[in-house]
Amino acid sequence: MLTFKSNKSCVSDEQFSNIWPEVLKAHGELENQTGKGSEFTGWLKIPHAIVSNELEGIHEAASRIKKQSKVLLVIGIGGSYLGSLAALDALQNNYSQFRTVTNEGVEVLFAGHTLSSAYHQKLYSYLENKDFSINVISKSGTTTEPAIAFRLFKSLLEKKYSEEEVKTRIYATTDGHKGALKQLSLHKGYTTFTIPDDIGGRFSVLTAVGLLPLAAGGIDIDSLLKGAADGAELYASPTQDNPCYRYAAYRNSLYRSGKAIEILVNYEPSLNPTSEWWKQLYGESEGKDGLGIFPTSMSFSTDLHSLGQYVQDGVRHLFETVLTIKADKTPLTLFSQADDLDQLNYLEGMTLEQVNAEANRGTQLAHMDGGVPILEIELAEMTPYTYGLMLYFFMKACGISGYMLGVNPFDQPGVEAYKKNMFALLGKEGYESLRKELLARL
Amino acid sequence: MLTFKSNKSCVSDEQFSNIWPEVLKAHGELENQTGKGSEFTGWLKIPHAIVSNELEGIHEAASRIKKQSKVLLVIGIGGSYLGSLAALDALQNNYSQFRTVTNEGVEVLFAGHTLSSAYHQKLYSYLENKDFSINVISKSGTTTEPAIAFRLFKSLLEKKYSEEEVKTRIYATTDGHKGALKQLSLHKGYTTFTIPDDIGGRFSVLTAVGLLPLAAGGIDIDSLLKGAADGAELYASPTQDNPCYRYAAYRNSLYRSGKAIEILVNYEPSLNPTSEWWKQLYGESEGKDGLGIFPTSMSFSTDLHSLGQYVQDGVRHLFETVLTIKADKTPLTLFSQADDLDQLNYLEGMTLEQVNAEANRGTQLAHMDGGVPILEIELAEMTPYTYGLMLYFFMKACGISGYMLGVNPFDQPGVEAYKKNMFALLGKEGYESLRKELLARL
């Protein structure tokens, strides 16, 4: 269902053989919990672990949300929303220009990931006349962005519904024991779900963090988990035919040969949020200690008429990883017309997906001729099962790849720097001396 | 209304002095039409030129569209849609998660920029029950993506309306004399607007290409043009206080000191399509001959919880250009609540925009401490006038910057490579020998 492709012009057999021992070492560190940050590798087992824990509660909550609401507002930032947004858009073919709601679930909207005033006000107006529920997702409950959004939209719930009803409309996904949101939830009686202590945000899509919004949105999360569980088995063995380990090996080999930028390419714009999820996963895991491939993304053929020129012919410091979906879920057959001024009649009888597939093949050849190494990850079809498999593929490859790079792929120390400065500039208690220091610099 | 800021830790006075003569040389080449590609620099004069030409017709067409339709479908790829999408979203605060329509204009949707089958089918269903008009934008009329979309949605118009009415609902922006779309328009009697011969797609937002969709969408295009016209005067002089020329000088200086990636940063996600427009402008103008800064973009604080870790602490091959909007159009005041579990009461009475502004200041300091050079372009407010000014700022700086780099900033030879291969693989007449060659490689 998932195939990893590459060609020898990217990475030679010799380069691959040279780097393979490092894959084995990384495999050992990850499996034996001896690598850096091993206390955050709970995601390795999650497709199995989640079943016995919270899955039933998630299904029940999703049913309740579908009965009581038209919209689920998910409040979270970073790993607390990117995974569910990515999977929803990929599996329901949502596009930034216009979104549709399926019969199987509620509309899922997101807040808590931006400080934009206009965004909050537009969303507030939109929700004023709609029945909605909130899933607030935060380990601590004190992260500024989601905490502000939660205050605002909780106040809207309180305006619309009785105190008793409000508490049935709020679902908190948070720490199992401590923290502001856990405390509040216990006090108010919200339904809660747990963010496990051994799983960081960007690896949490297969926990309640991702699963509750997805289930409410109408995604078959059991199939998603089955795909991920099968991925855990498929990508377990330290053998050279393991596509997940090959991907980790190839990208590290390319990085060492001077390829500083990896472009995740799709030919289907509803995969754009999947690229955003992937960018957090790799950028936050590897971008530290002055190291790491810079992860970015493009959607072709759209961006072939934008950054395509650069990819074809600019600085040769980049490579592509193309995410291809093979099967045609929604065929649309092209037709001829009486006049052929636009010269398209030769496409008569082909489906649009076939044209898109040839654009993909033609572009790969053109970019290879331009000196761009190309890796390809092909999914046989886009279903919850294959999507779950792909999520596990990318997470496992990321763990291996980060260890090969020599960093701790499971921490994110650099995220604290802006927060501290922001607290100081806003005048938060405890940051007085930093405040003085920063104001002197401004 | 537009301020360019930077600090000496990015580019020293000496570095600036060293590179300044190249700015002067580029200025001369651009102004005297002696540089590479000077036959495509008509955009330099466009804010003035458009007034006498087509502006009245654009206003009339926009009024007609607003009377006859609820939706304007803009069909185009690359420069034919990025500018109008960017300006619409920035000026109306549209977000990818949900979009709103103002009273001043129709809903503007886009097609012709993707080969996704699902996208076309969802859009088709959406338009089936709505009165809509089409603005098809293509110099030749034979570019595959827009030509396919135009066939499909023209057929929907033909299903919904009489032949006589269909022709009043189609507006073609195309070559002034030749080409398939011009020919068809003359034959059918569509209203047409001209893509000037001396202006390439990525520099065309201030021609009918951008102006008609914007006017129909309810944007004050007269103010937009006034801003651009004032920009043409403000950014004309080859003096060191010209912010536009300073930007070109700084980014080239940073590029030469090893900064390979420029990140356009916003703190307001409705500017994300503006970043896409900017990426095409700079990537397609400079990414050639093995040269050029790789342009990418992020929206903070959203992406501080994603690629922020990399920016703070990854490979030091990047710099930021922060696009800041100073004035608070839509203040939203934060309030205290009885319990302060989330520790936000200290923000009581501040507006959300103030918090966002401190996130911006705090982040700039944190990233500077992490060794990231930061440039800043600050707009006093977000209006059609300032937006027009900014568009001209970026276009003029791009022309100067491209000449400093030594490339022709006005061609895009690399875009042809994928097209040829795609035609060959699809079996288009005239590509038989390339087809054989490519199939042998696959």
CSV table of C-alpha atoms in Angstrom, one decimal, chain B residues 232-435:
chain,number,residue,atom,x,y,z
B,232,ALA,CA,6.6,54.4,-8.4
B,233,GLU,CA,7.6,57.9,-7.4
B,234,LEU,CA,8.8,57.1,-3.9
B,235,TYR,CA,11.0,54.2,-5.0
B,236,ALA,CA,12.4,55.9,-8.1
B,237,SER,CA,15.5,57.7,-6.8
B,238,PRO,CA,18.9,56.0,-6.7
B,239,THR,CA,19.6,57.3,-3.2
B,240,GLN,CA,20.6,55.3,-0.1
B,241,ASP,CA,17.4,56.3,1.7
B,242,ASN,CA,15.3,54.5,-0.9
B,243,PRO,CA,13.8,51.6,1.2
B,244,CYS,CA,13.1,49.5,-1.9
B,245,TYR,CA,16.7,49.7,-3.0
B,246,ARG,CA,17.9,49.1,0.6
B,247,TYR,CA,15.9,45.9,0.6
B,248,ALA,CA,17.5,44.7,-2.6
B,249,ALA,CA,20.9,45.6,-1.3
B,250,TYR,CA,20.5,43.8,2.0
B,251,ARG,CA,19.1,40.6,0.6
B,252,ASN,CA,21.9,40.3,-1.9
B,253,SER,CA,24.5,41.0,0.7
B,254,LEU,CA,23.0,38.3,2.9
B,255,TYR,CA,22.9,35.9,0.0
B,256,ARG,CA,26.6,36.4,-0.6
B,257,SER,CA,27.4,35.8,3.0
B,258,GLY,CA,25.9,32.3,2.8
B,259,LYS,CA,22.2,33.0,3.6
B,260,ALA,CA,20.6,30.7,1.0
B,261,ILE,CA,17.0,30.9,2.3
B,262,GLU,CA,14.8,34.0,2.8
B,263,ILE,CA,11.7,33.5,4.9
B,264,LEU,CA,8.8,36.0,4.4
B,265,VAL,CA,7.2,36.1,7.9
B,266,ASN,CA,3.8,37.4,8.8
B,267,TYR,CA,1.8,37.5,12.0
B,268,GLU,CA,-1.5,37.6,10.3
B,269,PRO,CA,-2.5,34.4,8.4
B,270,SER,CA,-4.7,36.3,5.9
B,271,LEU,CA,-1.3,37.4,4.5
B,272,ASN,CA,-0.4,33.8,3.6
B,273,PRO,CA,-1.5,34.1,-0.1
B,274,THR,CA,0.6,37.4,-0.2
B,275,SER,CA,3.6,35.2,0.7
B,276,GLU,CA,2.7,32.9,-2.2
B,277,TRP,CA,2.6,35.8,-4.6
B,278,TRP,CA,6.0,37.0,-3.3
B,279,LYS,CA,7.4,33.5,-3.6
B,280,GLN,CA,6.5,33.4,-7.3
B,281,LEU,CA,7.8,36.9,-7.8
B,282,TYR,CA,11.3,36.3,-6.3
B,283,GLY,CA,11.6,32.6,-7.0
B,284,GLU,CA,10.8,32.8,-10.7
B,285,SER,CA,12.7,36.0,-11.2
B,286,GLU,CA,16.0,34.9,-9.5
B,287,GLY,CA,16.0,31.1,-9.4
B,288,LYS,CA,18.0,30.5,-12.6
B,289,ASP,CA,21.5,29.9,-13.9
B,290,GLY,CA,22.2,27.9,-10.7
B,291,LEU,CA,21.7,31.1,-8.6
B,292,GLY,CA,19.1,32.7,-6.3
B,293,ILE,CA,17.9,32.9,-2.8
B,294,PHE,CA,15.3,30.2,-2.0
B,295,PRO,CA,12.1,32.0,-1.0
B,296,THR,CA,9.9,30.5,1.5
B,297,SER,CA,7.3,31.7,4.1
B,298,MET,CA,5.9,31.2,7.6
B,299,SER,CA,3.1,32.6,9.6
B,300,PHE,CA,3.9,33.3,13.2
B,301,SER,CA,3.1,32.6,16.0
B,302,THR,CA,1.5,29.6,14.4
B,303,ASP,CA,4.7,28.2,12.9
B,304,LEU,CA,6.8,29.1,15.9
B,305,HIS,CA,5.2,25.8,17.2
B,306,SER,CA,6.4,24.1,14.0
B,307,LEU,CA,9.4,25.4,12.0
B,308,GLY,CA,10.2,27.9,14.8
B,309,GLN,CA,12.6,25.4,16.4
B,310,TYR,CA,14.5,25.1,13.1
B,311,VAL,CA,14.7,28.9,12.7
B,312,GLN,CA,15.9,29.4,16.2
B,313,ASP,CA,18.5,26.6,16.2
B,314,GLY,CA,19.0,24.8,12.9
B,315,VAL,CA,21.5,25.4,10.1
B,316,ARG,CA,22.4,29.1,10.0
B,317,HIS,CA,21.7,29.5,6.3
B,318,LEU,CA,18.6,31.6,6.5
B,319,PHE,CA,17.3,35.1,7.2
B,320,GLU,CA,13.8,36.5,7.8
B,321,THR,CA,11.9,39.4,6.1
B,322,VAL,CA,9.1,40.2,8.5
B,323,LEU,CA,6.0,41.8,7.1
B,324,THR,CA,4.4,43.7,10.0
B,325,ILE,CA,1.1,45.6,9.9
B,326,LYS,CA,1.1,48.3,12.6
B,327,ALA,CA,-2.4,49.5,13.0
B,328,ASP,CA,-5.2,47.6,14.8
B,329,LYS,CA,-8.1,47.5,12.4
B,330,THR,CA,-10.3,45.2,14.6
B,331,PRO,CA,-9.4,45.6,18.2
B,332,LEU,CA,-10.4,42.7,20.5
B,333,THR,CA,-9.9,43.4,24.2
B,334,LEU,CA,-8.8,40.7,26.5
B,335,PHE,CA,-10.8,40.2,29.7
B,336,SER,CA,-10.1,38.7,33.1
B,337,GLN,CA,-12.0,35.8,34.6
B,338,ALA,CA,-12.7,34.7,38.2
B,339,ASP,CA,-10.3,31.9,38.2
B,340,ASP,CA,-6.9,32.6,36.7
B,341,LEU,CA,-5.8,29.0,36.3
B,342,ASP,CA,-4.6,29.7,32.7
B,343,GLN,CA,-2.6,32.7,34.1
B,344,LEU,CA,-3.9,35.2,31.5
B,345,ASN,CA,-5.4,37.8,33.8
B,346,TYR,CA,-2.3,39.9,33.5
B,347,LEU,CA,-3.3,40.6,29.9
B,348,GLU,CA,-6.7,42.2,31.0
B,349,GLY,CA,-7.4,45.4,29.0
B,350,MET,CA,-4.8,44.7,26.3
B,351,THR,CA,-6.0,44.0,22.8
B,352,LEU,CA,-5.1,40.8,21.0
B,353,GLU,CA,-3.2,42.8,18.4
B,354,GLN,CA,-1.0,44.1,21.2
B,355,VAL,CA,-0.2,40.6,22.3
B,356,ASN,CA,0.5,39.7,18.7
B,357,ALA,CA,2.8,42.7,18.3
B,358,GLU,CA,4.8,41.7,21.4
B,359,ALA,CA,5.0,38.1,20.1
B,360,ASN,CA,6.6,39.7,17.0
B,361,ARG,CA,9.0,41.9,19.0
B,362,GLY,CA,9.9,39.0,21.3
B,363,THR,CA,10.5,36.6,18.4
B,364,GLN,CA,12.7,39.0,16.5
B,365,LEU,CA,14.9,39.3,19.6
B,366,ALA,CA,15.0,35.6,20.1
B,367,HIS,CA,15.9,34.8,16.5
B,368,MET,CA,18.5,37.5,16.4
B,369,ASP,CA,20.1,35.9,19.5
B,370,GLY,CA,19.9,32.6,17.5
B,371,GLY,CA,22.0,34.3,14.7
B,372,VAL,CA,19.2,34.9,12.3
B,373,PRO,CA,19.5,38.2,10.3
B,374,ILE,CA,16.1,40.0,10.3
B,375,LEU,CA,14.8,42.6,7.9
B,376,GLU,CA,11.4,44.1,8.5
B,377,ILE,CA,8.9,45.8,6.2
B,378,GLU,CA,6.2,47.6,8.2
B,379,LEU,CA,3.0,48.8,6.7
B,380,ALA,CA,1.3,51.5,8.8
B,381,GLU,CA,-2.1,49.9,8.1
B,382,MET,CA,-3.6,47.4,5.8
B,383,THR,CA,-5.7,49.3,3.1
B,384,PRO,CA,-5.9,49.0,-0.7
B,385,TYR,CA,-3.6,52.1,-0.8
B,386,THR,CA,-0.8,50.6,1.4
B,387,TYR,CA,-1.2,47.2,-0.3
B,388,GLY,CA,-0.7,48.8,-3.8
B,389,LEU,CA,2.4,50.6,-2.4
B,390,MET,CA,3.7,47.3,-1.1
B,391,LEU,CA,3.1,45.5,-4.4
B,392,TYR,CA,5.1,48.1,-6.2
B,393,PHE,CA,7.8,48.0,-3.5
B,394,PHE,CA,8.3,44.3,-4.0
B,395,MET,CA,8.2,44.4,-7.8
B,396,LYS,CA,10.7,47.2,-8.1
B,397,ALA,CA,13.0,45.6,-5.5
B,398,CYS,CA,12.8,42.4,-7.4
B,399,GLY,CA,13.9,44.0,-10.7
B,400,ILE,CA,16.9,45.7,-8.9
B,401,SER,CA,17.8,42.5,-7.0
B,402,GLY,CA,17.7,40.3,-10.0
B,403,TYR,CA,20.1,42.6,-11.9
B,404,MET,CA,22.4,42.6,-8.9
B,405,LEU,CA,22.4,38.8,-9.0
B,406,GLY,CA,23.3,38.9,-12.7
B,407,VAL,CA,20.3,37.1,-14.1
B,408,ASN,CA,17.5,38.1,-16.4
B,409,PRO,CA,14.7,38.7,-13.8
B,410,PHE,CA,12.0,38.8,-16.4
B,411,ASP,CA,12.1,35.4,-18.1
B,412,GLN,CA,11.2,31.9,-16.8
B,413,PRO,CA,12.8,29.3,-19.2
B,414,GLY,CA,12.7,26.6,-16.6
B,415,VAL,CA,8.9,26.5,-16.6
B,416,GLU,CA,8.9,25.0,-20.1
B,417,ALA,CA,10.7,21.8,-19.2
B,418,TYR,CA,7.9,20.0,-17.4
B,419,LYS,CA,5.3,21.2,-19.9
B,420,LYS,CA,7.2,19.6,-22.8
B,421,ASN,CA,7.6,16.3,-21.0
B,422,MET,CA,3.9,16.3,-20.0
B,423,PHE,CA,2.8,16.9,-23.6
B,424,ALA,CA,5.1,14.1,-24.8
B,425,LEU,CA,3.8,11.7,-22.2
B,426,LEU,CA,0.2,12.6,-22.9
B,427,GLY,CA,0.8,11.9,-26.6
B,428,LYS,CA,0.4,15.4,-28.0
B,429,GLU,CA,1.1,15.9,-31.7
B,430,GLY,CA,4.6,17.1,-32.5
B,431,TYR,CA,6.2,15.5,-29.4
B,432,GLU,CA,6.6,12.0,-30.8
B,433,SER,CA,10.4,11.7,-30.6
B,434,LEU,CA,10.5,13.1,-27.1
B,435,ARG,CA,7.8,10.7,-26.1
